[in-house]
Tab-separated table of C-alpha atoms in Angstrom:
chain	number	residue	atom	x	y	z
T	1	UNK	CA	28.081	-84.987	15.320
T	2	UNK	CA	27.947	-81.254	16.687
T	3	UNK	CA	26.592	-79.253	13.986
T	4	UNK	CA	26.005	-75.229	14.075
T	5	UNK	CA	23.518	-74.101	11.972
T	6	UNK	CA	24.208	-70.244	10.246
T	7	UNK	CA	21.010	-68.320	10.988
T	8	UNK	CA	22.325	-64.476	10.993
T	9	UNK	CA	20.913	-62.374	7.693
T	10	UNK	CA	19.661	-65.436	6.050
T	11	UNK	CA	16.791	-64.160	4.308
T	12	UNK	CA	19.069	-61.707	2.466
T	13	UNK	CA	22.513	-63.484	1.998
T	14	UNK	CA	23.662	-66.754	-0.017
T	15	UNK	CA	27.098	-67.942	1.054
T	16	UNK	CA	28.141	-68.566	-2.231
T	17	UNK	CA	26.846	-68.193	-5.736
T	18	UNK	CA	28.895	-69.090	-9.045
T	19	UNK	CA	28.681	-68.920	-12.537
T	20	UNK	CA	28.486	-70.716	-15.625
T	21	UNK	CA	30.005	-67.832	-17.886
T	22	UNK	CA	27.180	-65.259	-18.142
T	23	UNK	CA	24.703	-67.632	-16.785
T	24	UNK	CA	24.322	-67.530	-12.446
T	25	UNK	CA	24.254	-70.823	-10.754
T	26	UNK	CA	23.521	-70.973	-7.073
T	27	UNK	CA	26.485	-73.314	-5.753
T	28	UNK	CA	24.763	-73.109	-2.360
T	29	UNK	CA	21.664	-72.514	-0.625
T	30	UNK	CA	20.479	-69.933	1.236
T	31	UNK	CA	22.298	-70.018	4.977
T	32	UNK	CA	19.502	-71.179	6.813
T	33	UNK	CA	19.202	-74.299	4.759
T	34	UNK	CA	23.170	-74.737	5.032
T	35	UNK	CA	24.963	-76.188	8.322
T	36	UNK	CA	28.978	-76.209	8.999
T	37	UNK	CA	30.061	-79.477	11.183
T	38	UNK	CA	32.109	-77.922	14.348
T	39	UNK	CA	33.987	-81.317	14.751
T	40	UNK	CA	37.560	-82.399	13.557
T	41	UNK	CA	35.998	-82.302	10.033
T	42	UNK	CA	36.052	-78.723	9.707
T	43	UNK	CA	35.214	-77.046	7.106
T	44	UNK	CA	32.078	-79.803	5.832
T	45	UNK	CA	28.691	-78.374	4.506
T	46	UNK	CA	25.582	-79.892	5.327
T	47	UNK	CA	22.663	-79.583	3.072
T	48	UNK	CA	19.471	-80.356	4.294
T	49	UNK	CA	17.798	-81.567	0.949
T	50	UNK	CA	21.162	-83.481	0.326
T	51	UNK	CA	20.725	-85.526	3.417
T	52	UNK	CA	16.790	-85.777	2.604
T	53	UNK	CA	17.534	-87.547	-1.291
T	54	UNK	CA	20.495	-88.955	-0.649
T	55	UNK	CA	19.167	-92.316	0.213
T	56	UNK	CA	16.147	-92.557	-2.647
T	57	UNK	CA	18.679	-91.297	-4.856
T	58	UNK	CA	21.327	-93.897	-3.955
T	59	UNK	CA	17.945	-96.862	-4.243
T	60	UNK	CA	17.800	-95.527	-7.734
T	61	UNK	CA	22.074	-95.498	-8.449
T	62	UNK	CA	22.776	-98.934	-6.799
T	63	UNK	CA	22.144	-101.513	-9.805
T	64	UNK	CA	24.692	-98.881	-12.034
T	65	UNK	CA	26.754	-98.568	-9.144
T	66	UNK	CA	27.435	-102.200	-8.782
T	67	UNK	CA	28.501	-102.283	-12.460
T	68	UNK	CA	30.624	-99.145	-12.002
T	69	UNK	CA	34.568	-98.761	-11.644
T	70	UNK	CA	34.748	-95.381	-12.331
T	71	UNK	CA	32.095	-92.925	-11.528
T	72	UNK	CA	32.312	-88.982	-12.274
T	73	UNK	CA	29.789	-86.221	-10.471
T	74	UNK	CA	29.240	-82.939	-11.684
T	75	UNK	CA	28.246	-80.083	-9.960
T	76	UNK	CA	29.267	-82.417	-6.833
T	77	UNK	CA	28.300	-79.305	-3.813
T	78	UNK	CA	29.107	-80.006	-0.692
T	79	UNK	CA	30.160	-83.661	-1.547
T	80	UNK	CA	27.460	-85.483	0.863
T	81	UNK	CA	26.216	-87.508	-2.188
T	82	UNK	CA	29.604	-88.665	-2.901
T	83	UNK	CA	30.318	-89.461	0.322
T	84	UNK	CA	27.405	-91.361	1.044
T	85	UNK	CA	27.754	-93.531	-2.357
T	86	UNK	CA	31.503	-94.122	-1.740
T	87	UNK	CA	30.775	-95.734	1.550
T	88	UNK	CA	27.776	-98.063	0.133
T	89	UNK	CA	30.282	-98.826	-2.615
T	90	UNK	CA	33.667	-98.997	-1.557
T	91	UNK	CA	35.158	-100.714	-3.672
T	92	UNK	CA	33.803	-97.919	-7.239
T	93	UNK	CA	36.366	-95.160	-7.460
T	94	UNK	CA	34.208	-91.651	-7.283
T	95	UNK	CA	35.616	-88.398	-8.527
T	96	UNK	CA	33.872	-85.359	-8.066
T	97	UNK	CA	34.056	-81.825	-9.662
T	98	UNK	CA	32.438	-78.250	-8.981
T	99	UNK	CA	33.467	-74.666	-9.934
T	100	UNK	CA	36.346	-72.857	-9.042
T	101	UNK	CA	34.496	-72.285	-4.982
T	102	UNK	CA	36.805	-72.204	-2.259
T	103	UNK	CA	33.659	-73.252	0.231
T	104	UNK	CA	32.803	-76.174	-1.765
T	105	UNK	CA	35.815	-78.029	-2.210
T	106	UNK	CA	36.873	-77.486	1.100
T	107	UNK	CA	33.993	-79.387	2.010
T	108	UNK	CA	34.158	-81.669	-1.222
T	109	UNK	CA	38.163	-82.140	0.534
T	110	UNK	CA	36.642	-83.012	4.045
T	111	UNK	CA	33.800	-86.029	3.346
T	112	UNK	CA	36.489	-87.231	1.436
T	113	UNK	CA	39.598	-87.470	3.310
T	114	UNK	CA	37.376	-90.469	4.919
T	115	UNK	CA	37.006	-92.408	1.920
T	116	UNK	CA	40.076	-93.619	-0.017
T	117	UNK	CA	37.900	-94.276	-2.948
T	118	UNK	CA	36.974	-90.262	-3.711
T	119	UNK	CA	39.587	-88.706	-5.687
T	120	UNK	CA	40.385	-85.074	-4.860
T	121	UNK	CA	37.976	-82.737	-6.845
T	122	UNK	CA	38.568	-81.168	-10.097
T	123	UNK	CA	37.580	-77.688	-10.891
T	124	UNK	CA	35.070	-77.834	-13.834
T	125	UNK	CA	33.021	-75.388	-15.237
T	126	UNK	CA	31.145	-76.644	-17.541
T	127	UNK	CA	31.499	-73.220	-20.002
T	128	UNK	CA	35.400	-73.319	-19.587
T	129	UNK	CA	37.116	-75.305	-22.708
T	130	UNK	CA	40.521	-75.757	-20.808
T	131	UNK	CA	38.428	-77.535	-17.578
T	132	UNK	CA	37.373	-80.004	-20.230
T	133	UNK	CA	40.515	-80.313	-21.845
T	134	UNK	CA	41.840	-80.734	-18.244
T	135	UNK	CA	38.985	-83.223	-17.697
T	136	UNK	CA	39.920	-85.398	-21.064
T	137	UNK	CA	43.644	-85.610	-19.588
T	138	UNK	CA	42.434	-87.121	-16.648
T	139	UNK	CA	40.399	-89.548	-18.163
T	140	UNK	CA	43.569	-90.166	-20.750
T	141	UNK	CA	45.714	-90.948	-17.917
T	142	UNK	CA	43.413	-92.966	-15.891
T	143	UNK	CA	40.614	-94.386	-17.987
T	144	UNK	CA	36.942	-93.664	-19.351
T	145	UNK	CA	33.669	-93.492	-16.272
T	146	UNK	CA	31.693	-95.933	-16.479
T	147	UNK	CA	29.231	-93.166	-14.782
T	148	UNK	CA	28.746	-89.709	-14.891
T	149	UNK	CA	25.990	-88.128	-12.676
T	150	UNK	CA	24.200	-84.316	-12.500
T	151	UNK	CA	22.016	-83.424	-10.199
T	152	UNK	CA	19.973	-80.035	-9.742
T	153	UNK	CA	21.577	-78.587	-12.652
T	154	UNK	CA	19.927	-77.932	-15.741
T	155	UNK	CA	16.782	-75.873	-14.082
T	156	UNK	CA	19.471	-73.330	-12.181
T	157	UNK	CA	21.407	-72.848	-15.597
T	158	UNK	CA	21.063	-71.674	-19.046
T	159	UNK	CA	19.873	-74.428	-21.564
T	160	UNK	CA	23.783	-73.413	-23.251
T	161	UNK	CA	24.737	-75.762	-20.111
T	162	UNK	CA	23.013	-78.824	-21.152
T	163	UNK	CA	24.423	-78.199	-25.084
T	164	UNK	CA	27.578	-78.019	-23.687
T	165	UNK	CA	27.306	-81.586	-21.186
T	166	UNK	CA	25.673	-83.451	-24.290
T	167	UNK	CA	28.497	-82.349	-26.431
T	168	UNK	CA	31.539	-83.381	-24.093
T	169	UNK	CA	30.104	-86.142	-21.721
T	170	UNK	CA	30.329	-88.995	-24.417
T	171	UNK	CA	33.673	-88.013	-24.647
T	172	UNK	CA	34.375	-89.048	-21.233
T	173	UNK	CA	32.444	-91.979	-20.982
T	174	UNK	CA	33.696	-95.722	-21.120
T	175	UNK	CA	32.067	-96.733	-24.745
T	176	UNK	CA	31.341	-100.242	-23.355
T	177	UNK	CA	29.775	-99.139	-20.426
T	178	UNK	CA	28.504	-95.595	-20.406
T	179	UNK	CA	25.656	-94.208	-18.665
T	180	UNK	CA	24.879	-91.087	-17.853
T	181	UNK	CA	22.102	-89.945	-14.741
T	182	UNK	CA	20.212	-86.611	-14.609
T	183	UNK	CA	18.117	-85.722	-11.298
T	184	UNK	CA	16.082	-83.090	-10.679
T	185	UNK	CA	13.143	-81.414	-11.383
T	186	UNK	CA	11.670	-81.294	-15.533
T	187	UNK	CA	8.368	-80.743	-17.538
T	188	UNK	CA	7.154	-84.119	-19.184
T	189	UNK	CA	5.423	-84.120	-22.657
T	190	UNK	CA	5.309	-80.077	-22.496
T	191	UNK	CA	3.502	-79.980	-19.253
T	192	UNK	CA	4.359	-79.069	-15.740
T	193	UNK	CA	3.811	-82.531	-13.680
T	194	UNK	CA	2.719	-80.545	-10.245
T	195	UNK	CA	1.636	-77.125	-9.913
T	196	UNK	CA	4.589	-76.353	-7.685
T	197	UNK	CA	6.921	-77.253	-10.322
T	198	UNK	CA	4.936	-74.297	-12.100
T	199	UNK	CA	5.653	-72.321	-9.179
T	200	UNK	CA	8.722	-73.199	-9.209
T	201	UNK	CA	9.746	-72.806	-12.823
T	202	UNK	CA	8.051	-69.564	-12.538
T	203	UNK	CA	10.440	-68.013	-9.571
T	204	UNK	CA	13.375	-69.323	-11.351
T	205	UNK	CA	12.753	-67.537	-14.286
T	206	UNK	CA	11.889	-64.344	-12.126
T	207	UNK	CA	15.629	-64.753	-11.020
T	208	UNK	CA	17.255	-65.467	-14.469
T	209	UNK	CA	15.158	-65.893	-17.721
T	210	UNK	CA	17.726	-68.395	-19.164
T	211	UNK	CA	16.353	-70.315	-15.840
T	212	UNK	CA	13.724	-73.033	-15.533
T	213	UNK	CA	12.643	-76.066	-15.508
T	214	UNK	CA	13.701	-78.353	-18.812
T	215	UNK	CA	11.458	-80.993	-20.549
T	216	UNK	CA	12.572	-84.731	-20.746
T	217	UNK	CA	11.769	-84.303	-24.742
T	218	UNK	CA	13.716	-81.929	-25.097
T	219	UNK	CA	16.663	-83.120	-23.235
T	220	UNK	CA	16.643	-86.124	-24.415
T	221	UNK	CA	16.609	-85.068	-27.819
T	222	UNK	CA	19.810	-83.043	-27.487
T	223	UNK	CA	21.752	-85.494	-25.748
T	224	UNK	CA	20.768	-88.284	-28.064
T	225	UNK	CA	22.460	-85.918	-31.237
T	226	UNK	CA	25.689	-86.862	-29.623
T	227	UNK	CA	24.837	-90.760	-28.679
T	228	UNK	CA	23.363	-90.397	-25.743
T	229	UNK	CA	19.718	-92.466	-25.322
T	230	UNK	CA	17.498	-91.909	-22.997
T	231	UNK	CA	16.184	-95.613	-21.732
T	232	UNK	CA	15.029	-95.214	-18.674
T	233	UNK	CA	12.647	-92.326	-16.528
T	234	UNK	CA	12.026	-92.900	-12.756
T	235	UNK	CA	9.773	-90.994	-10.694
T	236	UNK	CA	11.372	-89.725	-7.448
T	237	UNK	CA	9.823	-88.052	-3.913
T	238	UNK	CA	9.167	-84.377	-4.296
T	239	UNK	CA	8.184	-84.180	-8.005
T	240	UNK	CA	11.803	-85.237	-9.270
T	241	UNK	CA	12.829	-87.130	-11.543
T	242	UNK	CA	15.816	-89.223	-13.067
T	243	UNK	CA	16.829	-89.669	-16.067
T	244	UNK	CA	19.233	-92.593	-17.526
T	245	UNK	CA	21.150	-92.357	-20.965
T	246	UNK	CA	22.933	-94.990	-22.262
T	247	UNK	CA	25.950	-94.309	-24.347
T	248	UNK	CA	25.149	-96.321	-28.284
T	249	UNK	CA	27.279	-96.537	-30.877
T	250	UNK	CA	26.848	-93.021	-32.181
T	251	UNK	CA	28.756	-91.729	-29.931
């Protein structure tokens, strides 16, 4: 597949950066990490780091997966996640969501116009009450996930974000089946694991103070207020790490 790689100002421009109210979010990274397929799929954005955990991520998804009808992404990007999970599983019905970007859905639009089993996306910011009310129709019309995954989120947005997903996720989620899968990176008993997560958490809160990596404690904590429980941590390549809630009966 012919892919053209954007190299012009790259050090000093990001295509495309969105917000969660008054809290930035980068939607994309910068262009030299960001590739445009020249082929009859027009329009699709290639990730390097997407195609790099795609697969580990997918080892890690596959025993939910096959128990999954339904499955709901947040923050979906460029839509090579759900694109590669729709194929492995073709038979789960994958809908995925990002903010209001032009760039990103049309790219969300073309990985999916090859899989019948990715619904069109839906606009959700996670801040907005009438995306979630849009969201809850949805689910009212065609049934509960059995799934909802988040990856690179919470460390690139205020800690308001993850109030806000622990609050309305449960809503969304089938109450027989429910899980719920965080990826990225996080602190673990209070301490950075690596010293490039320190790095790291350090030049994302030179960016935004409301930035930064998030500890599994503390996450877990807040999610588990609204019936959420955390039963499962799995180390993943490049200091990562994902996390797997079950919905109880609190919910």
């Amino acid at each position: 597949m012919p892919v053209a790689t954007i190299r012009a100002r790259a050090s000093v421009r990001t295509l495309s950066l969105a917000y969660f109210g008054g809290c930035r979010r980068m939607a994309s990274l910068p262009t030299h990490n960001m590739a445009f397929d020249e082929s009859k799929q027009a329009g699709r954005v290639v990730y390097a780091a997407a195609e790099r955990n795609k697969a580990p991520i997918l080892d890690v998804l596959s025993p939910y997966l096959n128990q999954a009808s339904r499955v709901l992404e947040i923050a979906s990007g460029s839509g090579q996640h759900i694109s590669h999970w729709a194929t492995t599983f073709p038979s789960v019905q994958f809908q995925p969501s990002e903010l209001s970007d032009p760039l990103l859905h049309t790219s969300i639009q073309s990985y999916a116009q090859d899989h019948p089993n990715i619904s069109p996306p839906l606009t959700l910011n996670v801040t907005s009450d009438s995306d979630w009310s849009n969201l809850h129709t949805s689910v009212e019309r065609t049934g509960p996930f059995d799934l909802v995954y988040a990856g690179n989120l919470l460390h690139i947005s205020s800690w308001g974000i993850t109030l806000r997903l622990a609050k309305h996720l449960p809503e969304v989620l089938s109450k027989r089946t429910g899980k719920l899968i965080l990826y990225g990176p996080f602190k673990r008993d209070g301490a950075f694991t690596t010293e490039s997560n320190r790095d790291f958490d350090k030049s994302l809160r030179e960016r935004n103070s409301e930035w930064g990596l998030r500890d599994i404690a503390d996450v877990g904590g807040e999610f588990e207020k609204h019936g959420l429980a955390l039963e499962k941590i799995v180390d993943m390549p490049a200091n990562n790490f994902i996390l797997v809630f079950r919905l109880t009966d609190k919910a």
